[in-house]
Tab-separated table of C-alpha atoms and ligand atoms in Angstrom:
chain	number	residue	atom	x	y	z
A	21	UNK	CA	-11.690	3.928	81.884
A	22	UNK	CA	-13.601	6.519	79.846
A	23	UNK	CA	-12.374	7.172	76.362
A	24	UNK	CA	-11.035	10.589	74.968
A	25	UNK	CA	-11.137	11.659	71.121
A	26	UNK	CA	-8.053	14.814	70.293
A	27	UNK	CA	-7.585	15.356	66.593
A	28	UNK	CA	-4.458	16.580	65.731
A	29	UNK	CA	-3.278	18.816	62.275
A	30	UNK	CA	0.027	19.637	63.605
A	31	UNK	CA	3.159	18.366	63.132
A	32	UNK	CA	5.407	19.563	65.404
A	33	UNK	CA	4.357	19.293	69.220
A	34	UNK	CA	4.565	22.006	71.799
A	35	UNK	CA	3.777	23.380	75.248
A	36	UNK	CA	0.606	24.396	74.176
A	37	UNK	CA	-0.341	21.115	72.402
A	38	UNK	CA	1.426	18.822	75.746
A	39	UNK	CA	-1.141	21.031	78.369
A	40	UNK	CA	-4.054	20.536	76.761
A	41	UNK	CA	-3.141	16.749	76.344
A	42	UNK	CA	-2.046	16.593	80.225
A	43	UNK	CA	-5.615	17.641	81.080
A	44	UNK	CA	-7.353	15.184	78.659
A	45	UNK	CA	-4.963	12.325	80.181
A	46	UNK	CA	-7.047	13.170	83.537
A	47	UNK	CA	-10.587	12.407	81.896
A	48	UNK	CA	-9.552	9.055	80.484
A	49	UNK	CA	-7.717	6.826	77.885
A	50	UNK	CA	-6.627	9.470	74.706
A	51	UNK	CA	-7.072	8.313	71.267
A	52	UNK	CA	-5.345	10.734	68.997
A	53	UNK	CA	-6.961	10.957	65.310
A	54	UNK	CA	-3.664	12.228	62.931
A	55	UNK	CA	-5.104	14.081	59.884
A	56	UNK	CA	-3.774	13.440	56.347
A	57	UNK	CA	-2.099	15.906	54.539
A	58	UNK	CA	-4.899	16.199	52.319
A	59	UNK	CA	-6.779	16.885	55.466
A	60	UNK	CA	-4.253	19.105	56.621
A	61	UNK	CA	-4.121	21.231	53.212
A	62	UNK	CA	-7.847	21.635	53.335
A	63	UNK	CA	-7.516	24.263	55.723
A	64	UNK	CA	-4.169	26.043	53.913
A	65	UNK	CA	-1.806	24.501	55.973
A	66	UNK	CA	0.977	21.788	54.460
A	67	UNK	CA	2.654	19.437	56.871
A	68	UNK	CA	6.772	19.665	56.822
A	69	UNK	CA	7.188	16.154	57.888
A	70	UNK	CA	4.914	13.522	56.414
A	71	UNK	CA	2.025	11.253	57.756
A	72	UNK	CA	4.099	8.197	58.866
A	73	UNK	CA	6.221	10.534	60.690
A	74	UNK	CA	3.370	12.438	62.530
A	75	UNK	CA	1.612	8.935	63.510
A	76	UNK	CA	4.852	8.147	65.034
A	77	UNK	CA	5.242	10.840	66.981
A	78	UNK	CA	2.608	10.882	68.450
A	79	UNK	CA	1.883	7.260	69.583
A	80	UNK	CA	5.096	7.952	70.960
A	81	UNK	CA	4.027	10.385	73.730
A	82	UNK	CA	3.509	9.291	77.335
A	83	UNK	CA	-0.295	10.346	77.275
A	84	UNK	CA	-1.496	9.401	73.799
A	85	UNK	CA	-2.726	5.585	73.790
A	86	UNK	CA	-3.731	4.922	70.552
A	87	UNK	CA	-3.094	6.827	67.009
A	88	UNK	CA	-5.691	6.749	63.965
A	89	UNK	CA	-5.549	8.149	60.771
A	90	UNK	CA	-8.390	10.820	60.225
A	91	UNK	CA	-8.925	11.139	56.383
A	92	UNK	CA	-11.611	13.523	56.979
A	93	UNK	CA	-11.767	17.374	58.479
A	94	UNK	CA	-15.253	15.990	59.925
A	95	UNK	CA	-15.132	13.947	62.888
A	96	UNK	CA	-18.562	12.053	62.049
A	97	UNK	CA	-16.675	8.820	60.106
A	98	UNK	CA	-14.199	8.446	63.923
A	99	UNK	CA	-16.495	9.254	66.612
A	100	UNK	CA	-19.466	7.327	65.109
A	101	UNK	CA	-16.858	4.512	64.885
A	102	UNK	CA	-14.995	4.821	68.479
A	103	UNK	CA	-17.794	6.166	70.481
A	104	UNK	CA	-15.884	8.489	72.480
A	105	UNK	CA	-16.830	9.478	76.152
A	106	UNK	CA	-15.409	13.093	75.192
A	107	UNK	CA	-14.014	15.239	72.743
A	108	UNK	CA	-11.268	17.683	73.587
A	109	UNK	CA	-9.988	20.713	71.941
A	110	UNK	CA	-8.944	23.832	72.420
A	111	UNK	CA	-11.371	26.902	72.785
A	112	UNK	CA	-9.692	28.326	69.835
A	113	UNK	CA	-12.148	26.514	66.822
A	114	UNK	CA	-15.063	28.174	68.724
A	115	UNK	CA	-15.049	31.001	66.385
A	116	UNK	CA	-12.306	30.385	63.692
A	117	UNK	CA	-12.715	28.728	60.215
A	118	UNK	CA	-12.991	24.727	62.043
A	119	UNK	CA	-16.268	26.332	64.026
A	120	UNK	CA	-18.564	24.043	61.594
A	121	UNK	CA	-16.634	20.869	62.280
A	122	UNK	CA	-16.899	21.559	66.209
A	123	UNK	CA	-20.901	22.253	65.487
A	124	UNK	CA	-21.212	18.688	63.664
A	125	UNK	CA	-18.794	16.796	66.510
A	126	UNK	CA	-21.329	18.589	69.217
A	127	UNK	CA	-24.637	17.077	67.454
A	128	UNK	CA	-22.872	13.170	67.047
A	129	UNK	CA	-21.729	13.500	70.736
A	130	UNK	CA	-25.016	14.339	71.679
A	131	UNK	CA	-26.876	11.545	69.898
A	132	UNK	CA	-25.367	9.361	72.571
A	133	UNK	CA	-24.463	11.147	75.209
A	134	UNK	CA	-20.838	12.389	74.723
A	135	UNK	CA	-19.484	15.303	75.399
A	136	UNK	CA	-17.160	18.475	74.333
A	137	UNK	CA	-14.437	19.344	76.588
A	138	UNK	CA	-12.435	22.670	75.720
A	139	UNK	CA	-9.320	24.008	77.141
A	140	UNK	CA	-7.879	27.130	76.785
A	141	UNK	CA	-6.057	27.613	73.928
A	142	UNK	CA	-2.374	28.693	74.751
A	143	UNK	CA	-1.268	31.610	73.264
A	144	UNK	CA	2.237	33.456	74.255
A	145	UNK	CA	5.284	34.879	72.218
A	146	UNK	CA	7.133	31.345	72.180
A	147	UNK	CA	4.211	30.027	70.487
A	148	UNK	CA	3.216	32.356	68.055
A	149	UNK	CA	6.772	32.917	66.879
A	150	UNK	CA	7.236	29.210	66.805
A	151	UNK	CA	3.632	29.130	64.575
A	152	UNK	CA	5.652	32.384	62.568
A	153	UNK	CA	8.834	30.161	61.975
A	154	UNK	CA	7.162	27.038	60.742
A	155	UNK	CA	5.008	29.394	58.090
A	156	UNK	CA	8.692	31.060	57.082
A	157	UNK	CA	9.947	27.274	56.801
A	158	UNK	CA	7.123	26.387	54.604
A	159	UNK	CA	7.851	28.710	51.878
A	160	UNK	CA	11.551	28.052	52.354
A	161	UNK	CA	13.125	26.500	48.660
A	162	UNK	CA	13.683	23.056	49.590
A	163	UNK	CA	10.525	22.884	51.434
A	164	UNK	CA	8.197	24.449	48.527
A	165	UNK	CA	9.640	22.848	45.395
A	166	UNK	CA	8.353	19.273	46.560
A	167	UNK	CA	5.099	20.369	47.390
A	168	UNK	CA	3.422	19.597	43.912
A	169	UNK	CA	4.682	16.222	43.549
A	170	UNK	CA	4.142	15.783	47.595
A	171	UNK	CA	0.170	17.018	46.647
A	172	UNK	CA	-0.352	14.873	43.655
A	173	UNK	CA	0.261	11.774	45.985
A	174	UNK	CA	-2.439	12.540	48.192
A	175	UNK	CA	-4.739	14.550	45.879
A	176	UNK	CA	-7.264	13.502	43.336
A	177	UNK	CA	-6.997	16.854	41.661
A	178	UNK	CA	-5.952	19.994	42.710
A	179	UNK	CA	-6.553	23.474	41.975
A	180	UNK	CA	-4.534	25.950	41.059
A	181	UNK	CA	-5.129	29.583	40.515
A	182	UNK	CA	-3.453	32.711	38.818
A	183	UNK	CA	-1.107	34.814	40.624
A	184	UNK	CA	0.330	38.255	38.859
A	185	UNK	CA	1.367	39.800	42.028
A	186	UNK	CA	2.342	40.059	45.499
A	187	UNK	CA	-1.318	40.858	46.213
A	188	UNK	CA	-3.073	38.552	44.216
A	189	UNK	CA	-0.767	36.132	45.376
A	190	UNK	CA	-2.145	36.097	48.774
A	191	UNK	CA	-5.486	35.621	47.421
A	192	UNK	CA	-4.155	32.411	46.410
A	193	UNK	CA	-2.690	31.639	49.681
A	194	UNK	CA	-5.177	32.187	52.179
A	195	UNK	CA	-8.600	32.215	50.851
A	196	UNK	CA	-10.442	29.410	52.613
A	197	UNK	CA	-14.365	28.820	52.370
A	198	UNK	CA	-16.271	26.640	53.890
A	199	UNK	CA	-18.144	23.621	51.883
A	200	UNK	CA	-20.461	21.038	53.002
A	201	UNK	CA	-18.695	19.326	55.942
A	202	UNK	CA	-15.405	20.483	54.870
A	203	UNK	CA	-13.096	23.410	54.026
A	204	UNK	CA	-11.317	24.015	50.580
A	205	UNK	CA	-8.782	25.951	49.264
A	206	UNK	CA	-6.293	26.294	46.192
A	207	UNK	CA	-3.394	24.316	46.094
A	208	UNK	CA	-1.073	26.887	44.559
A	209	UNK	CA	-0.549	29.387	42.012
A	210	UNK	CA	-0.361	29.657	37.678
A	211	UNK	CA	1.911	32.204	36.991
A	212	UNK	CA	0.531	33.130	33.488
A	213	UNK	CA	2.803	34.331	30.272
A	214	UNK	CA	-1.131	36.264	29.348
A	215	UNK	CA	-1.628	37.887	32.709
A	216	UNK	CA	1.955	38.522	33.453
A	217	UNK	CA	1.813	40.129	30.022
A	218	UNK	CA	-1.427	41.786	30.772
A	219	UNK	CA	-0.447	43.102	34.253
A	220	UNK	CA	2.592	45.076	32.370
A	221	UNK	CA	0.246	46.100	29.263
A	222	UNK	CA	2.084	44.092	26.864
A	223	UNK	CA	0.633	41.246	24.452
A	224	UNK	CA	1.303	37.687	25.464
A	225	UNK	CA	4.007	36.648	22.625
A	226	UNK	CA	6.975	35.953	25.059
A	227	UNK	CA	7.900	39.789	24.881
A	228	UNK	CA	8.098	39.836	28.910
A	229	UNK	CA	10.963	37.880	29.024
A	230	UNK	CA	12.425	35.512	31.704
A	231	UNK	CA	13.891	38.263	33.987
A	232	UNK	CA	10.942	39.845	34.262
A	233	UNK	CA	9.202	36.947	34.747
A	234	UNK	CA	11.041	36.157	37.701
A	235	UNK	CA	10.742	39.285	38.807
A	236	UNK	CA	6.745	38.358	39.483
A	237	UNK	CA	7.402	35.025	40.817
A	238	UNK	CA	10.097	36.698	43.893
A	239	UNK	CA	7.292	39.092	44.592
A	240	UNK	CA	5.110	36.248	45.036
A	241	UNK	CA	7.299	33.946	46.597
A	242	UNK	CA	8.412	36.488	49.034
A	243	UNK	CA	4.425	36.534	50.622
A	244	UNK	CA	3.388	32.851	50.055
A	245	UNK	CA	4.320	29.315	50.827
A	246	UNK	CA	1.961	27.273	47.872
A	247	UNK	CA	3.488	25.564	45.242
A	248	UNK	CA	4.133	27.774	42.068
A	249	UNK	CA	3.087	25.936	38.755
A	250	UNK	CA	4.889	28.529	35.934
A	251	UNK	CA	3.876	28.926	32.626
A	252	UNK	CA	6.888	28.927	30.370
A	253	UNK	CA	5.777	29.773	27.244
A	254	UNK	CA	7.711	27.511	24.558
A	255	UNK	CA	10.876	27.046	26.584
A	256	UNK	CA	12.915	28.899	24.153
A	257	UNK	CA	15.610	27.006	22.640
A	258	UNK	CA	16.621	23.918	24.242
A	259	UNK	CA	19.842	25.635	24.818
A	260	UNK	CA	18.440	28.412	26.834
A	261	UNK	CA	16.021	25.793	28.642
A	262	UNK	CA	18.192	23.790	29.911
A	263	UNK	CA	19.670	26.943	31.768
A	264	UNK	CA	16.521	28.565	32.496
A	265	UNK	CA	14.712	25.267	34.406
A	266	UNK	CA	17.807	25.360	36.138
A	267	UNK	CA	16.997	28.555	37.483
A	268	UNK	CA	13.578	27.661	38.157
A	269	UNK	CA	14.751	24.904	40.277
A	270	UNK	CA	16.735	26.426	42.482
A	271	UNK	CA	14.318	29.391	43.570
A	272	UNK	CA	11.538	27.031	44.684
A	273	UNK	CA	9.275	26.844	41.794
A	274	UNK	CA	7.621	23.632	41.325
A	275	UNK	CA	7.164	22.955	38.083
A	276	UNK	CA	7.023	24.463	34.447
A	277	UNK	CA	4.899	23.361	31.445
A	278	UNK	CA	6.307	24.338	27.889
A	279	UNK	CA	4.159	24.042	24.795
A	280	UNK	CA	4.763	22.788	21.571
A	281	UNK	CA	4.905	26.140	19.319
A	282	UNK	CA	7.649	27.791	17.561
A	283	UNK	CA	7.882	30.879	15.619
A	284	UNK	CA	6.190	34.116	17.073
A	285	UNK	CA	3.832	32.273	19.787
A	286	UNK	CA	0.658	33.993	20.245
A	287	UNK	CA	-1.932	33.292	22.777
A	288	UNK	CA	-3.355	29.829	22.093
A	289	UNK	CA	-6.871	31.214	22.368
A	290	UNK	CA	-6.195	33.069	19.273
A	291	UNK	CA	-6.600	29.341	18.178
A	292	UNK	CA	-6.348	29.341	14.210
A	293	UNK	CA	-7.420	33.176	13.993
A	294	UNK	CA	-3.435	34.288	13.655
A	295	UNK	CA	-0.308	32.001	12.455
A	296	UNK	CA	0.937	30.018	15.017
A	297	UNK	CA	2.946	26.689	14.080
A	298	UNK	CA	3.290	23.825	16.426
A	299	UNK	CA	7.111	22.462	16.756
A	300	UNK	CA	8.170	19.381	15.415
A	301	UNK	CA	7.301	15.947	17.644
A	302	UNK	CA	11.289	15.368	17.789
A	303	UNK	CA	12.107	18.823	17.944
A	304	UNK	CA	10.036	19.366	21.043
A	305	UNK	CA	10.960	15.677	22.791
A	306	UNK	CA	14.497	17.206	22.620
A	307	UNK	CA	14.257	20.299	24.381
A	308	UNK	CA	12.212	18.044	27.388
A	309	UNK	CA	15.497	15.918	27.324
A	310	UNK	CA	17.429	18.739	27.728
A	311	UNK	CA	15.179	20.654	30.675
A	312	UNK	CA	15.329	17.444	32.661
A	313	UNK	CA	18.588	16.442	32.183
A	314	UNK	CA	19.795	19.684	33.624
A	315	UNK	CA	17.878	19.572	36.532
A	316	UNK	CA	19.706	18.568	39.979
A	317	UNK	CA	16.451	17.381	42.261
A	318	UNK	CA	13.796	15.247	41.880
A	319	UNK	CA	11.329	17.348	42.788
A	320	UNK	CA	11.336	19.964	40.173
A	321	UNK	CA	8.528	18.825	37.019
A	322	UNK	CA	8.595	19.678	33.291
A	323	UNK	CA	5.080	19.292	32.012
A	324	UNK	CA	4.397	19.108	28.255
A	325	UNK	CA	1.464	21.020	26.752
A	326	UNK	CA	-0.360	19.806	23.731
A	327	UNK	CA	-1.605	22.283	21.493
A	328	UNK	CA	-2.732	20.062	18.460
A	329	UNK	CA	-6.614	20.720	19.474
A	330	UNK	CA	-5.977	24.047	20.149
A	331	UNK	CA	-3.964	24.352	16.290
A	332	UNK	CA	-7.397	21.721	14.773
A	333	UNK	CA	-4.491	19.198	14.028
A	334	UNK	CA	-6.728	16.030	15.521
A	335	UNK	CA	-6.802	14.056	18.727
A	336	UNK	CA	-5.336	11.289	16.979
A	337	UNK	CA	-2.083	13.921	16.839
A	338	UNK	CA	-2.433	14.920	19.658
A	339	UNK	CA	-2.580	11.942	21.812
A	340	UNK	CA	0.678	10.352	19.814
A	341	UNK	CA	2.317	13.905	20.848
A	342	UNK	CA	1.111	13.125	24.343
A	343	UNK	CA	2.680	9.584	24.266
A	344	UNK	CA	6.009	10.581	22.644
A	345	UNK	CA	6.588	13.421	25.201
A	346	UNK	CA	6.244	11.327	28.313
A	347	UNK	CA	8.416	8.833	26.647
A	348	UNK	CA	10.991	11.953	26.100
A	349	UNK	CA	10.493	12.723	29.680
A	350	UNK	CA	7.852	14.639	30.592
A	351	UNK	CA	6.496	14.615	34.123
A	352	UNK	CA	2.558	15.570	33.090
A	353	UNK	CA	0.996	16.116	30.806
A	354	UNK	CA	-1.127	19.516	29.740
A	355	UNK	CA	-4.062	19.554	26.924
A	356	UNK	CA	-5.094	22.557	26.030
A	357	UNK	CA	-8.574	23.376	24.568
A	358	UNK	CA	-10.550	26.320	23.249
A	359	UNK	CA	-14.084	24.529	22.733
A	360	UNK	CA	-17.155	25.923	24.438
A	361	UNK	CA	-17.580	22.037	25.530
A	362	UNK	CA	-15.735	19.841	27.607
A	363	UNK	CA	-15.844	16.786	24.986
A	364	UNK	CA	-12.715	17.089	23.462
A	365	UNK	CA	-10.624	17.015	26.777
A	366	UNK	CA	-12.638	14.946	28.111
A	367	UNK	CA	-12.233	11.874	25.589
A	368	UNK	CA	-8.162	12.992	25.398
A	369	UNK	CA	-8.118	12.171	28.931
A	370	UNK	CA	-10.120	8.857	28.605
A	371	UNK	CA	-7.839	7.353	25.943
A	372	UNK	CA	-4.109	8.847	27.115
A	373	UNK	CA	-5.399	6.971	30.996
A	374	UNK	CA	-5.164	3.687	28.807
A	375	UNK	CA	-1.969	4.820	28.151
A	376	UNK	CA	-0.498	5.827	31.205
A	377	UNK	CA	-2.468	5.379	34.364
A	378	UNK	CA	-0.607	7.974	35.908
A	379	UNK	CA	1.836	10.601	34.444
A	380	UNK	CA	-0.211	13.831	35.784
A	381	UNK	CA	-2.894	15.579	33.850
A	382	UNK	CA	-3.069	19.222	33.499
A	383	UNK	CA	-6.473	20.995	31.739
A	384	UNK	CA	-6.995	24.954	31.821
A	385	UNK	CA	-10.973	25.046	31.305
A	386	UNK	CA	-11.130	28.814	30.577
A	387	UNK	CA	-13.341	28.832	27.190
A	388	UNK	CA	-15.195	25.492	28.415
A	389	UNK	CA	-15.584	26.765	31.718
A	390	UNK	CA	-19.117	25.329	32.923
A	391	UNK	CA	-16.892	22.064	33.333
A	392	UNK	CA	-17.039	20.916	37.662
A	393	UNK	CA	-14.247	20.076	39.081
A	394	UNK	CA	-15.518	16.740	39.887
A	395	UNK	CA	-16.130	15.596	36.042
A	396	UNK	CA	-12.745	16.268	35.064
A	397	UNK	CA	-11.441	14.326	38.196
A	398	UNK	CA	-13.615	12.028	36.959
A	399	UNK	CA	-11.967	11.665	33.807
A	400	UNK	CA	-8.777	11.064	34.751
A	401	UNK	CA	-7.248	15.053	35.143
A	402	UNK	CA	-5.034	15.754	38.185
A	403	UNK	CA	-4.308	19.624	38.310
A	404	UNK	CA	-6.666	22.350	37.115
A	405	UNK	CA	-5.828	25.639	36.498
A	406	UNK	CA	-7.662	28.609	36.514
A	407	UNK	CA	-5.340	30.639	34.499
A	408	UNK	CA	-6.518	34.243	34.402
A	409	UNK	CA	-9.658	34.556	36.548
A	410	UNK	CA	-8.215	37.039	39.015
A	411	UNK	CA	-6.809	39.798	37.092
A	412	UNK	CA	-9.743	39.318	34.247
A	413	UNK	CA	-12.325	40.053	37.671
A	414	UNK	CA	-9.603	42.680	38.501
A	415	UNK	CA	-9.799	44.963	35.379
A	416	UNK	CA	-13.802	45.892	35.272
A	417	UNK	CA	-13.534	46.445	38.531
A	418	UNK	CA	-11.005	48.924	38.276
A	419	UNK	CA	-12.167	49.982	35.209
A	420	UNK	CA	-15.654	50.808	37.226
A	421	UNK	CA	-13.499	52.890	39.659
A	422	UNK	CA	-12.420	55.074	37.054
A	423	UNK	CA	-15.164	55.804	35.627
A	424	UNK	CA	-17.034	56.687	38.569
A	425	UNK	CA	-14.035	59.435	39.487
A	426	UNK	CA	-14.610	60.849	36.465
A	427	UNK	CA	-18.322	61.275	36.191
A	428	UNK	CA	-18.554	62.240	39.818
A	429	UNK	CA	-15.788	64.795	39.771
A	430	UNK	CA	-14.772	63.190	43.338
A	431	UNK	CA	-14.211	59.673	44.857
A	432	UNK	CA	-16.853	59.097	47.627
A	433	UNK	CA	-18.947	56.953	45.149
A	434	UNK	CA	-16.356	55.347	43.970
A	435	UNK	CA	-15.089	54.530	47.321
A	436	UNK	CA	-18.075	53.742	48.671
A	437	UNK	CA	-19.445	51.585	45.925
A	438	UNK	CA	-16.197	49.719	44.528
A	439	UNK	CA	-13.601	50.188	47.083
A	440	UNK	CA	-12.520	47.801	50.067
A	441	UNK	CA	-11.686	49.970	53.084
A	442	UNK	CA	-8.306	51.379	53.928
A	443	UNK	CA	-8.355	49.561	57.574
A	444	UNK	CA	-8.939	46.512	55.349
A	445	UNK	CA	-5.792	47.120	52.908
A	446	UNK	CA	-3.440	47.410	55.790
A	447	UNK	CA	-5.086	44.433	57.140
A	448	UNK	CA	-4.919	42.426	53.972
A	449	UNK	CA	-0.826	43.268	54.218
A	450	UNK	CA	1.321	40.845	56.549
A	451	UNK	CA	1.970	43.402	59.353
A	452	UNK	CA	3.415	41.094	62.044
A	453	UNK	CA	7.088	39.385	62.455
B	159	SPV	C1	-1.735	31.524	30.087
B	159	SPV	O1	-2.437	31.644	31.085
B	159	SPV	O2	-0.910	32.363	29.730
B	159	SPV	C2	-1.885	30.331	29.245
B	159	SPV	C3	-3.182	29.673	29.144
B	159	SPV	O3	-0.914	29.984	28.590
B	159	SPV	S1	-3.986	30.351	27.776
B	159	SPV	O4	-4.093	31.806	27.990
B	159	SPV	O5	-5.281	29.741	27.665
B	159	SPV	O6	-3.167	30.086	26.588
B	160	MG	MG1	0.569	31.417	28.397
């Protein structure tokens, strides 16, 4: 009996999954590798039912012998291990964003004498409505909220990015590059108090309130499925945020991270350049108790931001602040930093891991920004955000635009050197369903 490799990322199973599997059952005995989530996320896509589920599912169909977990979008670590007379897949990776992964499975086969078998990839209106339902079912409330926790279970870190629109929210959503022998993508979207500020030309001292604040996440929700991180300023008064996570909750957002300030609150990158004071330690424990008391699901996380380092009160203060909040409630943890170098964060999140080996770790590198994503993993963070990189890129751009307008008395240069096309905009825009 020859043996057949299919690698599956789906986890629902239809007609146009079953046909291709009917015609691998004919070339021999099918071994079906099931991709994590993490796998699964690495190309923008997030699983609805989980792992254990999908392994079950499909060992349970009549043509699938075996089931192995595939922790990896390249098939080097499974077919070096299981040898595999041949591959099948669809024709559809030959040119999309997997094309690299069917390159590297072609040179392994090779190297002792497997082979690639592709089928037509089915495409009709059942299908691609189905595919169009289970995106719409994605960013559906219930579905979305868990998705951060549901991440930071199979993540080492993720990455999260800022979202001030509709527009920019897509960004977010679907850009995908290719990276070594695997994809990557964000995991979801900051919606920032500075660039929600910035996008309506107001400064960041919690004058855009919540209304319009949710205003900008609905616009964002309505085009996107990815979790939704929000920035929420100081909370308010624990009166008003035990109402307002409340609200947060029930739209789909996934979490919210408050910081410790009262008074005016100005941007912490001001640092100590304007008065800002930093609340009380029991002050800001009880407005945590009151956020997640109110809260009616599991899923929904308060994080606490730290702005002693930000505010030169010490680490020593701030990792006490750190400790007391998770013992108030918090779900993660957020250290903020306006440094030029890492160090700071970096031995915060060394000595709060002796503390808790796993309440979540939050770090927005935007001053010490040469910082990899791999040394703060290394150190113990779990979520970084990027926290105003895409309407800070935006403005000169724009900026450039107008400019050129005016010194050209016209817009072809300005088109021409600083414009995307306006066949691309209307492709950019969902257009279909
Ligand atoms: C924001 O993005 O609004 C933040 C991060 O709160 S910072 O601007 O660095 O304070
Ligand atoms: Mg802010």
């Amino acid at each position: 009996m020859k043996k057949v490799f299919m690698s599956f990322a789906t986890d629902i199973v239809h007609s146009g999954h079953l046909n291709i599997i009917e015609k691998a059952a004919e070339l021999g005995e099918i071994t079906a590798g099931i991709q994590t989530d993490e796998v699964i996320a690495l190309n923008n896509r997030f699983p609805i039912v989980d792992l254990e589920e999908r392994l079950r599912i499909f060992s349970s169909l009549k043509h699938i012998a075996k089931v192995v977990v595939q922790d990896t979008l390249s098939y080097r670590k499974l077919l070096t291990e299981l040898k595999p007379d041949y591959v099948v897949h669809g024709d559809d990776w030959i040119n999309n964003e997997l094309s690299f992964v069917r390159r590297e499975a072609i040179e392994i086969l090779e190297s002792y004498g497997g082979k690639l078998v592709e089928f037509p990839y089915t495409y009709n209106n059942v299908l691609s409505h189905l595919n169009h339902q289970l995106k719409v079912a994605s960013g559906l409330t219930e579905v979305r909220r868990p998705k951060l926790k549901r991440l930071l279970k199979v993540k080492n870190l993720l990455s999260f990015l800022e979202a001030h629109s509709g527009l920019s929210g897509l960004i977010v959503e679907n850009t995908v590059v290719c990276k070594g022998d695997s994809l990557k993508s964000f995991d979801g979207m900051w919606i920032s108090s500075l660039c929600d500020s910035t996008m309506k030309g107001k400064p960041d001292i919690e004058l855009v309130d919540l209304t319009s604040r949710l205003g900008t996440i609905d616009e964002i929700m309505d085009v996107t499925t990815k979790p939704i991180i929000l920035d929420g300023d100081t909370g308010g008064i624990p009166e008003h945020f035990a109402y307002n996570v409340k609200t947060l909750e029930r739209i789909g957002v996934s979490a919210v991270i408050i910081e410790d300030k009262i008074g005016l609150k100005r941007n912490s990158l001001f640092g100590t350049e304007v008065a800002q004071t930093q609340d009380s330690i029991q002050n800001f424990s009880e407005k945590i108790k009151a956020g997640k008391k109110a809260l009616n699901s599991h899923d929904f996380m308060i994080f606490a931001r730290i702005e002693s380092l930000i505010l030169e009160k010490g680490m020593k203060d701030a990792l006490l602040r750190a400790e007391k909040y998770a013992e108030a409630g918090a779900d993660g943890i957020m250290i903020h930093s306006r440094r030029k170098s890492p160090d700071e964060v970096f031995e915060f999140l060394r000595s709060f891991r002796k503390i808790s080996s796993d309440i979540p770790l939050v770090v927005i590198p935007t001053v010490y920004s040469s910082v990899t994503e791999e040394e703060l993993a290394e150190h113990g963070a779990n979520i970084v955000i990027y926290a105003n990189h895409l309407i800070r890129s935006a403005y000169p751009a724009m900026l450039n635009t107008a400019k050129s307008i005016l010194i050209n008395s016209r817009a072809k240069e300005a088109s021409e050197d600083f414009c995307i096309s306006i066949k691309d905009v209307l492709e950019i825009l969902p257009n279909k369903e």
